[in-house]
Short mmCIF file of C-alpha atoms and ligand atoms in Angstrom, two decimals:
data_model
loop_
_atom_site.label_atom_id
_atom_site.label_comp_id
_atom_site.label_asym_id
_atom_site.label_seq_id
_atom_site.Cartn_x
_atom_site.Cartn_y
_atom_site.Cartn_z
CA UNK A 1 0.00 0.00 0.00
CA UNK A 2 3.01 2.27 0.11
CA UNK A 3 3.15 2.20 -3.63
CA UNK A 4 2.51 5.62 -5.06
CA UNK A 5 2.69 6.64 -8.68
CA UNK A 6 3.30 9.79 -10.68
CA UNK A 7 0.09 10.87 -12.40
CA UNK A 8 -0.76 13.73 -14.77
CA UNK A 9 -3.36 16.25 -13.62
CA UNK A 10 -6.08 16.34 -16.29
CA UNK A 11 -8.72 18.55 -14.77
CA UNK A 12 -9.10 20.77 -11.69
CA UNK A 13 -12.51 20.20 -10.09
CA UNK A 14 -12.25 22.78 -7.33
CA UNK A 15 -9.52 24.19 -5.08
CA UNK A 16 -8.94 20.84 -3.39
CA UNK A 17 -9.87 18.18 -5.93
CA UNK A 18 -8.67 17.10 -9.33
CA UNK A 19 -8.91 14.31 -11.87
CA UNK A 20 -5.63 12.63 -12.73
CA UNK A 21 -4.65 10.12 -15.35
CA UNK A 22 -3.03 7.17 -13.64
CA UNK A 23 -1.67 4.97 -16.43
CA UNK A 24 -4.79 5.50 -18.54
CA UNK A 25 -7.28 5.38 -15.65
CA UNK A 26 -8.99 8.61 -14.63
CA UNK A 27 -9.25 9.04 -10.92
CA UNK A 28 -10.46 11.71 -8.51
CA UNK A 29 -7.80 12.79 -6.07
CA UNK A 30 -7.46 15.36 -3.32
CA UNK A 31 -5.10 18.31 -3.67
CA UNK A 32 -5.45 19.21 0.02
CA UNK A 33 -1.76 18.51 0.70
CA UNK A 34 -0.21 20.47 -2.17
CA UNK A 35 -0.24 24.04 -3.46
CA UNK A 36 -0.41 25.70 -6.85
CA UNK A 37 -1.14 22.67 -9.03
CA UNK A 38 -2.05 23.26 -12.68
CA UNK A 39 -3.42 21.02 -15.42
CA UNK A 40 -0.51 19.14 -17.00
CA UNK A 41 1.52 18.93 -13.79
CA UNK A 42 2.64 15.52 -12.57
CA UNK A 43 1.94 14.67 -8.94
CA UNK A 44 2.84 11.68 -6.77
CA UNK A 45 -0.48 10.09 -5.82
CA UNK A 46 -0.89 7.97 -2.72
CA UNK A 47 -4.16 6.68 -1.17
CA UNK A 48 -6.15 9.24 -3.15
CA UNK A 49 -4.04 12.29 -2.24
CA UNK A 50 -1.34 14.16 -4.16
CA UNK A 51 1.67 14.06 -1.84
CA UNK A 52 4.05 16.20 -3.84
CA UNK A 53 4.45 17.81 -7.23
CA UNK A 54 7.00 16.10 -9.43
CA UNK A 55 9.77 18.42 -10.56
CA UNK A 56 10.03 17.71 -14.28
CA UNK A 57 13.36 19.49 -14.67
CA UNK A 58 14.93 17.40 -11.93
CA UNK A 59 13.45 14.26 -13.48
CA UNK A 60 15.07 15.18 -16.81
CA UNK A 61 18.37 15.82 -15.03
CA UNK A 62 18.33 12.41 -13.34
CA UNK A 63 17.57 10.73 -16.67
CA UNK A 64 20.37 12.68 -18.36
CA UNK A 65 22.74 11.42 -15.70
CA UNK A 66 21.76 7.84 -16.49
CA UNK A 67 22.16 8.48 -20.23
CA UNK A 68 25.63 9.91 -19.68
CA UNK A 69 26.57 6.83 -17.76
CA UNK A 70 25.31 4.71 -20.66
CA UNK A 71 27.47 6.60 -23.13
CA UNK A 72 30.53 6.55 -20.90
CA UNK A 73 30.34 2.79 -20.85
CA UNK A 74 29.67 2.51 -24.56
CA UNK A 75 26.69 0.20 -24.54
CA UNK A 76 25.53 -2.72 -22.50
CA UNK A 77 27.79 -5.38 -21.06
CA UNK A 78 27.32 -8.89 -22.42
CA UNK A 79 24.44 -9.90 -20.15
CA UNK A 80 22.03 -7.15 -21.15
CA UNK A 81 18.79 -7.13 -19.20
CA UNK A 82 16.28 -6.83 -21.98
CA UNK B 1 3.71 5.42 -18.11
CA UNK B 2 5.67 8.64 -18.12
CA UNK B 3 8.12 8.95 -15.21
CA UNK B 4 7.86 5.21 -14.66
CA UNK B 5 9.01 3.49 -17.86
CA UNK B 6 12.11 5.65 -18.36
CA UNK B 7 13.28 4.59 -14.92
CA UNK B 8 12.95 0.88 -15.77
CA UNK B 9 15.31 0.73 -18.75
CA UNK B 10 16.94 -2.69 -18.61
CA UNK B 11 20.05 -1.69 -20.59
CA UNK B 12 20.80 1.18 -18.24
CA UNK B 13 20.18 -1.08 -15.26
CA UNK B 14 22.85 -3.45 -16.56
CA UNK B 15 25.22 -0.53 -16.93
CA UNK B 16 24.55 0.59 -13.39
CA UNK B 17 25.10 -3.00 -12.29
CA UNK B 18 28.44 -3.02 -14.12
CA UNK B 19 29.47 0.20 -12.34
CA UNK B 20 28.49 -1.30 -9.01
CA UNK B 21 30.47 -4.45 -9.73
CA UNK B 22 33.48 -2.38 -10.75
CA UNK B 23 33.38 -0.06 -7.77
CA UNK B 24 32.46 -2.50 -5.02
CA UNK B 25 35.66 -3.48 -3.23
CA UNK B 26 35.95 -7.29 -3.39
CA UNK B 27 37.86 -7.35 -0.11
CA UNK B 28 34.87 -6.17 1.88
CA UNK B 29 31.13 -6.63 2.08
CA UNK B 30 28.37 -4.04 1.90
CA UNK B 31 25.25 -4.55 3.98
CA UNK B 32 22.63 -2.02 2.88
CA UNK B 33 19.17 -1.75 4.35
CA UNK B 34 16.27 -0.62 2.21
CA UNK B 35 14.03 0.79 4.91
CA UNK B 36 10.86 0.97 2.89
CA UNK B 37 8.56 -1.86 1.81
CA UNK B 38 8.09 -0.17 -1.54
CA UNK B 39 11.80 -0.69 -2.21
CA UNK B 40 11.64 -4.29 -0.95
CA UNK B 41 8.88 -4.87 -3.50
CA UNK B 42 10.82 -3.18 -6.32
CA UNK B 43 14.01 -5.11 -5.52
CA UNK B 44 12.17 -8.44 -5.57
CA UNK B 45 9.91 -7.71 -8.50
CA UNK B 46 12.70 -6.51 -10.77
CA UNK B 47 15.23 -9.04 -9.54
CA UNK B 48 17.68 -6.33 -8.54
CA UNK B 49 19.47 -8.47 -5.95
CA UNK B 50 20.57 -10.71 -8.82
CA UNK B 51 22.19 -7.76 -10.57
CA UNK B 52 24.43 -7.08 -7.56
CA UNK B 53 27.80 -8.67 -6.81
CA UNK B 54 27.78 -11.27 -4.04
CA UNK B 55 29.40 -8.91 -1.53
CA UNK B 56 26.58 -6.33 -1.83
CA UNK B 57 23.67 -7.53 0.27
CA UNK B 58 20.28 -5.84 0.50
CA UNK B 59 18.65 -6.23 3.89
CA UNK B 60 14.92 -5.62 4.17
CA UNK B 61 13.89 -3.03 6.72
CA UNK B 62 10.74 -2.48 8.77
CA UNK B 63 9.15 0.10 6.46
CA UNK B 64 6.07 -1.94 5.59
CA UNK B 65 3.15 -0.48 7.57
CA UNK B 66 1.09 -3.66 7.56
CA UNK B 67 4.07 -5.72 8.72
CA UNK B 68 4.89 -3.64 11.79
CA UNK B 69 1.33 -3.47 13.09
CA UNK B 70 1.16 -5.71 16.16
CA UNK B 71 -1.65 -8.21 16.72
CA UNK B 72 -3.07 -6.21 19.63
CA UNK B 73 -3.89 -3.31 17.33
CA UNK B 74 -5.82 -5.44 14.84
CA UNK B 75 -7.62 -7.01 17.81
CA UNK B 76 -8.86 -3.56 18.81
CA UNK B 77 -10.39 -3.07 15.38
CA UNK B 78 -11.91 -6.54 15.44
CA UNK B 79 -13.47 -5.85 18.84
CA UNK B 80 -14.96 -2.61 17.53
CA UNK B 81 -16.45 -4.37 14.51
CA UNK B 82 -17.79 -7.38 16.43
CA UNK B 83 -18.77 -5.99 19.81
CA UNK B 84 -19.62 -2.37 19.04
CA UNK B 85 -21.08 -3.02 15.57
CA UNK B 86 -19.24 -0.10 14.03
CA UNK B 87 -18.80 0.26 10.29
CA UNK B 88 -15.06 -0.37 10.11
CA UNK B 89 -13.11 0.89 7.10
CA UNK B 90 -9.46 0.33 6.28
CA UNK B 91 -6.92 -0.05 3.47
CA UNK B 92 -7.01 -3.37 1.62
CA UNK B 93 -3.88 -5.04 2.99
CA UNK B 94 -4.90 -4.51 6.59
CA UNK B 95 -7.89 -6.84 6.16
CA UNK B 96 -5.71 -9.93 5.91
CA UNK B 97 -3.30 -9.35 8.80
CA UNK B 98 -3.54 -12.30 11.20
CA UNK B 99 -4.90 -11.35 14.63
CA UNK B 100 -5.69 -13.25 17.82
CA UNK B 101 -7.70 -16.46 17.72
CA UNK B 102 -6.82 -17.08 14.05
CA UNK B 103 -9.03 -14.14 13.13
CA UNK B 104 -8.47 -11.33 10.67
CA UNK B 105 -10.70 -8.45 9.65
CA UNK B 106 -11.55 -10.41 6.52
CA UNK B 107 -12.72 -13.38 8.59
CA UNK B 108 -14.90 -11.28 10.86
CA UNK B 109 -16.35 -9.67 7.75
CA UNK B 110 -17.33 -13.14 6.55
CA UNK B 111 -19.03 -13.63 9.92
CA UNK B 112 -21.20 -10.63 9.24
CA UNK B 113 -19.26 -7.72 10.75
CA UNK B 114 -19.45 -4.56 8.65
CA UNK B 115 -15.86 -4.25 7.47
CA UNK B 116 -15.15 -2.32 4.29
CA UNK B 117 -12.06 -1.90 2.21
CA UNK B 118 -11.42 1.63 0.96
CA UNK B 119 -8.83 3.08 -1.37
CA UNK B 120 -8.82 6.43 0.40
CA UNK B 121 -9.86 7.73 3.81
CA UNK B 122 -12.07 10.19 1.92
CA UNK B 123 -14.38 7.25 1.14
CA UNK B 124 -14.73 6.48 4.84
CA UNK B 125 -15.64 10.10 5.49
CA UNK B 126 -18.26 9.88 2.74
CA UNK B 127 -19.75 6.75 4.34
CA UNK B 128 -20.06 8.60 7.66
CA UNK B 129 -21.90 11.43 5.95
CA UNK B 130 -24.28 9.06 4.17
CA UNK B 131 -24.95 6.89 7.26
CA UNK B 132 -25.44 9.32 10.14
CA UNK B 133 -27.02 6.55 12.24
CA UNK B 134 -23.84 4.40 12.07
CA UNK B 135 -20.53 4.89 13.84
CA UNK B 136 -17.85 4.81 11.13
CA UNK B 137 -14.31 4.00 12.27
CA UNK B 138 -11.30 4.20 9.99
CA UNK B 139 -8.44 1.90 11.00
CA UNK B 140 -5.56 4.19 10.02
CA UNK B 141 -2.14 2.66 9.47
CA UNK B 142 1.04 3.77 7.80
CA UNK B 143 4.11 5.96 7.98
CA UNK B 144 4.34 9.64 7.08
CA UNK B 145 2.76 8.99 3.66
CA UNK B 146 -0.72 8.04 4.87
CA UNK B 147 -0.65 10.30 7.95
CA UNK B 148 -1.30 13.62 6.14
CA UNK B 149 -4.42 12.22 4.41
CA UNK B 150 -5.70 11.07 7.81
CA UNK B 151 -5.06 14.56 9.20
CA UNK B 152 -7.05 16.10 6.34
CA UNK B 153 -9.99 13.75 6.97
CA UNK B 154 -10.03 14.35 10.74
CA UNK B 155 -10.00 18.10 10.19
CA UNK B 156 -12.83 17.81 7.68
CA UNK B 157 -14.86 15.67 10.10
CA UNK B 158 -14.53 18.34 12.74
CA UNK B 159 -15.41 21.13 10.31
CA UNK B 160 -18.50 19.16 9.22
CA UNK B 161 -19.35 18.49 12.91
CA UNK B 162 -19.65 14.77 12.16
CA UNK B 163 -20.59 12.90 15.31
CA UNK B 164 -20.08 9.46 13.82
CA UNK B 165 -16.57 9.47 12.34
CA UNK B 166 -13.45 8.47 14.22
CA UNK B 167 -10.00 7.15 13.48
CA UNK B 168 -8.24 4.24 15.16
CA UNK B 169 -4.82 5.78 14.76
CA UNK B 170 -1.75 3.61 14.19
CA UNK B 171 0.43 6.08 12.35
CA UNK B 172 4.13 5.48 12.95
CA UNK B 173 7.31 7.44 12.34
CA UNK B 174 10.18 6.43 10.08
CA UNK B 175 13.11 8.08 11.90
CA UNK B 176 12.03 6.48 15.19
CA UNK B 177 12.18 3.01 13.63
CA UNK B 178 15.60 3.72 12.12
CA UNK B 179 16.87 4.77 15.54
CA UNK B 180 15.44 1.59 17.06
CA UNK B 181 17.23 -0.58 14.50
CA UNK B 182 20.55 1.17 14.99
CA UNK B 183 20.20 1.16 18.77
CA UNK B 184 19.69 -2.62 19.03
CA UNK B 185 23.03 -3.66 20.58
CA UNK B 186 22.90 -7.19 19.18
CA UNK B 187 21.48 -5.91 15.89
CA UNK B 188 22.59 -6.80 12.44
CA UNK B 189 25.55 -4.88 10.96
CA UNK B 190 24.48 -2.20 8.51
CA UNK B 191 26.72 -0.06 6.32
CA UNK B 192 24.09 2.31 4.96
CA UNK B 193 20.45 2.95 4.17
CA UNK B 194 18.45 3.33 1.00
CA UNK B 195 16.08 6.02 2.29
CA UNK B 196 12.36 5.84 1.57
CA UNK B 197 10.87 7.54 -1.48
CA UNK B 198 7.43 8.78 -0.59
CA UNK B 199 7.93 9.16 3.14
CA UNK B 200 10.72 11.55 2.17
CA UNK B 201 8.48 13.56 -0.18
CA UNK B 202 6.61 14.47 3.01
CA UNK B 203 9.32 14.73 5.69
CA UNK B 204 12.17 15.84 3.39
CA UNK B 205 15.79 14.72 3.53
CA UNK B 206 16.79 16.64 6.69
CA UNK B 207 15.39 14.17 9.28
CA UNK B 208 17.98 11.59 8.15
CA UNK B 209 20.94 13.76 9.06
CA UNK B 210 21.35 12.30 12.59
CA UNK B 211 21.93 8.85 11.05
CA UNK B 212 24.83 10.18 9.00
CA UNK B 213 26.20 12.49 11.68
CA UNK B 214 25.70 10.49 14.89
CA UNK B 215 25.77 6.89 13.66
CA UNK B 216 28.10 7.43 10.67
CA UNK B 217 25.66 5.62 8.33
CA UNK B 218 25.29 7.01 4.82
CA UNK B 219 21.69 7.47 3.65
CA UNK B 220 20.68 7.81 -0.01
CA UNK B 221 17.00 8.59 -0.61
CA UNK B 222 15.82 6.75 -3.71
CA UNK B 223 12.76 6.65 -5.96
CA UNK B 224 10.84 3.40 -6.38
CA UNK B 225 11.89 2.46 -9.89
CA UNK B 226 14.72 0.00 -10.56
CA UNK B 227 17.16 2.58 -11.93
CA UNK B 228 16.57 4.75 -8.88
CA UNK B 229 17.39 1.89 -6.54
CA UNK B 230 20.48 0.81 -8.51
CA UNK B 231 21.77 4.39 -8.64
CA UNK B 232 21.22 4.78 -4.88
CA UNK B 233 23.17 1.56 -4.23
CA UNK B 234 26.04 2.89 -6.36
CA UNK B 235 25.98 6.20 -4.47
CA UNK B 236 26.08 4.31 -1.16
CA UNK B 237 29.01 2.18 -2.26
CA UNK B 238 30.91 5.30 -3.31
CA UNK B 239 30.31 6.92 0.09
CA UNK B 240 31.33 3.78 1.94
CA UNK B 241 34.49 3.39 -0.14
CA UNK B 242 35.41 7.00 0.57
CA UNK B 243 34.70 6.57 4.28
CA UNK B 244 31.92 9.20 4.17
CA UNK B 245 28.55 9.29 5.82
CA UNK B 246 26.23 11.85 4.24
CA UNK B 247 22.58 12.16 3.35
CA UNK B 248 22.24 12.19 -0.43
CA UNK B 249 19.09 12.43 -2.49
CA UNK B 250 18.66 10.41 -5.67
CA UNK B 251 14.89 11.11 -5.77
CA UNK B 252 15.47 14.80 -6.32
CA UNK B 253 12.47 14.98 -8.67
CA UNK B 254 10.11 14.69 -5.71
CA UNK B 255 12.11 15.15 -2.49
CA UNK B 256 13.45 18.45 -1.14
CA UNK B 257 15.43 19.04 2.07
CA UNK B 258 12.34 20.42 3.81
CA UNK B 259 9.72 18.11 2.32
CA UNK B 260 6.07 19.04 2.08
CA UNK B 261 5.61 21.81 4.66
CA UNK B 262 1.85 21.97 4.15
CA UNK B 263 1.46 18.28 4.91
CA UNK B 264 3.76 18.59 7.94
CA UNK B 265 1.73 21.51 9.32
CA UNK B 266 -1.51 19.53 8.96
CA UNK B 267 -0.01 16.51 10.74
CA UNK B 268 1.25 18.74 13.52
CA UNK B 269 -2.10 20.43 13.92
CA UNK B 270 -4.06 17.18 14.26
CA UNK B 271 -1.62 14.74 15.88
CA UNK B 272 0.74 14.55 18.83
CA UNK B 273 3.43 12.04 19.78
CA UNK B 274 2.45 8.97 21.77
CA UNK B 275 4.70 8.28 24.76
CA UNK B 276 5.31 4.81 23.37
CA UNK B 277 3.94 2.39 20.82
CA UNK B 278 4.45 -1.31 20.28
CA UNK B 279 5.79 -2.36 16.89
CA UNK B 280 5.79 -5.90 15.61
CA UNK B 281 9.39 -7.07 15.63
CA UNK B 282 10.89 -3.93 17.13
CA UNK B 283 9.11 -3.98 20.47
CA UNK B 284 7.88 -0.88 22.30
CA UNK B 285 9.55 2.31 21.07
CA UNK B 286 9.23 5.67 22.81
CA UNK B 287 7.87 8.58 20.75
CA UNK B 288 7.50 6.46 17.65
CA UNK B 289 3.84 6.94 16.77
CA UNK B 290 1.07 9.51 16.67
CA UNK B 291 -2.41 9.96 18.09
CA UNK B 292 -5.00 12.72 17.64
CA UNK B 293 -4.55 15.76 19.88
CA UNK B 294 -7.13 16.25 22.66
CA UNK B 295 -8.88 18.90 20.56
CA UNK B 296 -9.77 16.08 18.16
CA UNK B 297 -10.74 13.52 20.81
CA UNK B 298 -14.25 13.26 19.36
CA UNK B 299 -12.66 11.72 16.27
CA UNK B 300 -10.22 9.48 18.13
CA UNK B 301 -11.69 5.96 18.28
CA UNK B 302 -9.54 5.00 21.28
CA UNK B 303 -10.97 7.90 23.31
CA UNK B 304 -14.50 7.62 21.97
CA UNK B 305 -14.87 3.89 22.62
CA UNK B 306 -12.59 3.70 25.65
CA UNK B 307 -10.32 1.16 23.98
CA UNK B 308 -7.46 -0.38 25.86
CA UNK B 309 -4.37 -1.85 24.26
CA UNK B 310 -3.55 -5.44 25.16
CA UNK B 311 -0.28 -6.74 23.74
CA UNK B 312 -0.39 -10.21 22.18
CA UNK B 313 2.68 -12.21 21.26
CA UNK B 314 3.21 -13.44 17.71
CA UNK B 315 2.90 -17.03 16.54
CA UNK B 316 5.97 -18.88 17.82
CA UNK B 317 6.80 -20.29 14.41
CA UNK B 318 6.79 -16.86 12.76
CA UNK B 319 10.11 -15.09 12.25
CA UNK B 320 8.61 -11.73 11.25
CA UNK B 321 10.28 -10.02 14.20
CA UNK B 322 13.79 -11.07 13.18
CA UNK B 323 13.01 -10.29 9.54
CA UNK B 324 11.77 -6.80 10.37
CA UNK B 325 14.96 -6.17 12.32
CA UNK B 326 17.02 -7.29 9.33
CA UNK B 327 18.41 -10.28 11.23
CA UNK B 328 16.86 -13.05 9.15
CA UNK B 329 15.72 -13.61 5.61
CA UNK B 330 12.27 -14.97 4.72
CA UNK B 331 13.62 -18.35 3.63
CA UNK B 332 15.08 -18.82 7.09
CA UNK B 333 11.58 -19.11 8.55
CA UNK B 334 10.67 -22.77 8.95
CA UNK B 335 7.14 -22.36 7.62
CA UNK B 336 7.91 -19.96 4.75
CA UNK B 337 6.10 -21.05 1.59
CA UNK B 338 4.70 -24.20 3.19
CA UNK B 339 2.33 -23.39 6.04
CA UNK B 340 2.65 -19.65 5.48
CA UNK B 341 1.75 -18.39 2.00
CA UNK B 342 0.13 -15.20 0.68
CA UNK B 343 -3.21 -17.08 0.53
CA UNK B 344 -2.90 -18.14 4.13
CA UNK B 345 -0.53 -15.76 5.88
CA UNK B 346 0.58 -16.74 9.38
CA UNK B 347 2.67 -13.62 9.92
CA UNK B 348 2.22 -10.06 8.78
CA UNK B 349 5.24 -10.05 6.43
CA UNK B 350 3.36 -12.44 4.12
CA UNK B 351 0.33 -10.15 3.74
CA UNK B 352 1.16 -7.09 1.75
CA UNK B 353 3.08 -6.96 -1.53
CA UNK B 354 5.65 -4.86 0.32
CA UNK B 355 6.17 -7.42 3.05
CA UNK B 356 9.54 -9.15 2.80
CA UNK B 357 8.02 -12.65 2.88
CA UNK B 358 5.32 -11.94 0.31
CA UNK B 359 7.78 -10.18 -2.00
CA UNK B 360 10.20 -13.06 -1.69
CA UNK B 361 7.45 -15.65 -2.20
CA UNK B 362 6.03 -13.91 -5.26
CA UNK B 363 9.22 -13.05 -7.07
CA UNK B 364 12.35 -14.31 -5.44
CA UNK B 365 12.06 -17.75 -3.95
CA UNK B 366 13.34 -19.64 -6.97
CA UNK B 367 16.53 -17.64 -7.01
CA UNK B 368 17.56 -18.24 -3.42
CA UNK B 369 20.37 -18.22 -2.54
CA UNK B 370 21.45 -15.34 -4.70
CA UNK B 371 24.98 -15.72 -5.98
CA UNK B 372 25.06 -12.28 -7.49
CA UNK B 373 25.41 -13.19 -11.13
CA UNK B 374 24.00 -10.86 -13.74
CA UNK B 375 20.65 -12.56 -14.21
CA UNK B 376 18.60 -10.59 -16.71
CA UNK B 377 15.60 -10.02 -14.55
CA UNK B 378 14.26 -6.63 -15.47
CA UNK B 379 10.95 -6.91 -17.19
CA UNK B 380 10.11 -4.95 -20.29
CA UNK B 381 8.34 -1.68 -19.72
CA UNK B 382 4.66 -2.39 -19.33
S1 SF4 C 1 7.03 -16.87 6.26
FE1 SF4 C 1 5.15 -16.28 7.35
S2 SF4 C 1 5.42 -17.04 9.40
FE2 SF4 C 1 7.44 -17.05 8.46
S3 SF4 C 1 8.33 -15.05 8.99
FE3 SF4 C 1 7.31 -14.79 7.03
S4 SF4 C 1 5.25 -14.07 7.56
FE4 SF4 C 1 6.13 -14.92 9.46
#
């Protein structure tokens, strides 16, 4: 039950409620724990509440770090996990 | 799914595994605890332990809320449902936790008690509004991730002047459990922690600083996806090799040093520290759990129904206690996978997908013992 997923905010219902898209499923969630959320933002959803806004720039930075690592090593070692 | 699939890339995971293998010093061993059940689940599901060299061992921690709930607490909820005929709501996993007398909330539901599974505490609040003649009790469990939603619901209940909604509060605190593990004199040796993902979105990275400063244990907060966990392991190994102990944050896309201040303020407004609380496996720990403040006593099920806590010892055969302390692995329990299975859990660690026994049963038991070869275990992005 600790699993929580990033979901895209599709529609703001009122100041404290929104509809998110959670892997294709639309779900009502509460925004009572977060501030200044806009349509298109990604939020971490847990037990029906947005816990935190996902920082898309930081996400891109973390992915870039992984990509760099991939290039530095010049491809996968023999036992690739595909 | 965006922000999920990119963090499950199998090729990059192999590269991270290669870096770990290259940087891990073969002359020593690394014992790293993933505190959180969400990480335990990710490590088992994606076979990450098999991507690690043999001298890098992941040790499951107590961060699975269902697992650390002692029998006596479930018994309280069962008594409320059976003897006080309340409408008892809780999160799904809690229904199957074994309680006294071979009961569980699911079994008392089958006997006719009104027990309902909800996805969110907001549903329980809605039931109270629709059934003013019934007492609705929400059995609240969890660490700092589920606590803020409970605070919101309790505040709403008071604002709506609901006379029939209360919370049986079992919210527990992550740093207190980490202290308890490190303070066990005979405890297992740990070289560092993979810090929880979503707990940290709420509390931030600062509360882990005492573990680095006072206990000299590095902590790297990690997201839940396989690449996050592998990267955090690499960061831990680098700190250990360099003789450092710092708090680092791999899950920077959702965790800040201060965390979610709004959620913290709500928790602080509604809850106060309990003097002590019994945890399964870790025993009674001072200042490790929360209860509603006196101002919210009308919505505190323990106060409203005059509930007492009676401790009950676990099944003798069950090794959950040692597993939650990181001292044993699931396969070292004599009834793992035979008498105790996810369909018929004897201990709490076999109940939830984040429990060490259930995770190991569902994904890992055919690989035991792990020799640390590069088994290609990452699944394709779903
Ligand atoms: S296998 Fe079952 S009985 Fe054994 S430790 Fe795990 S949960 Fe407890």
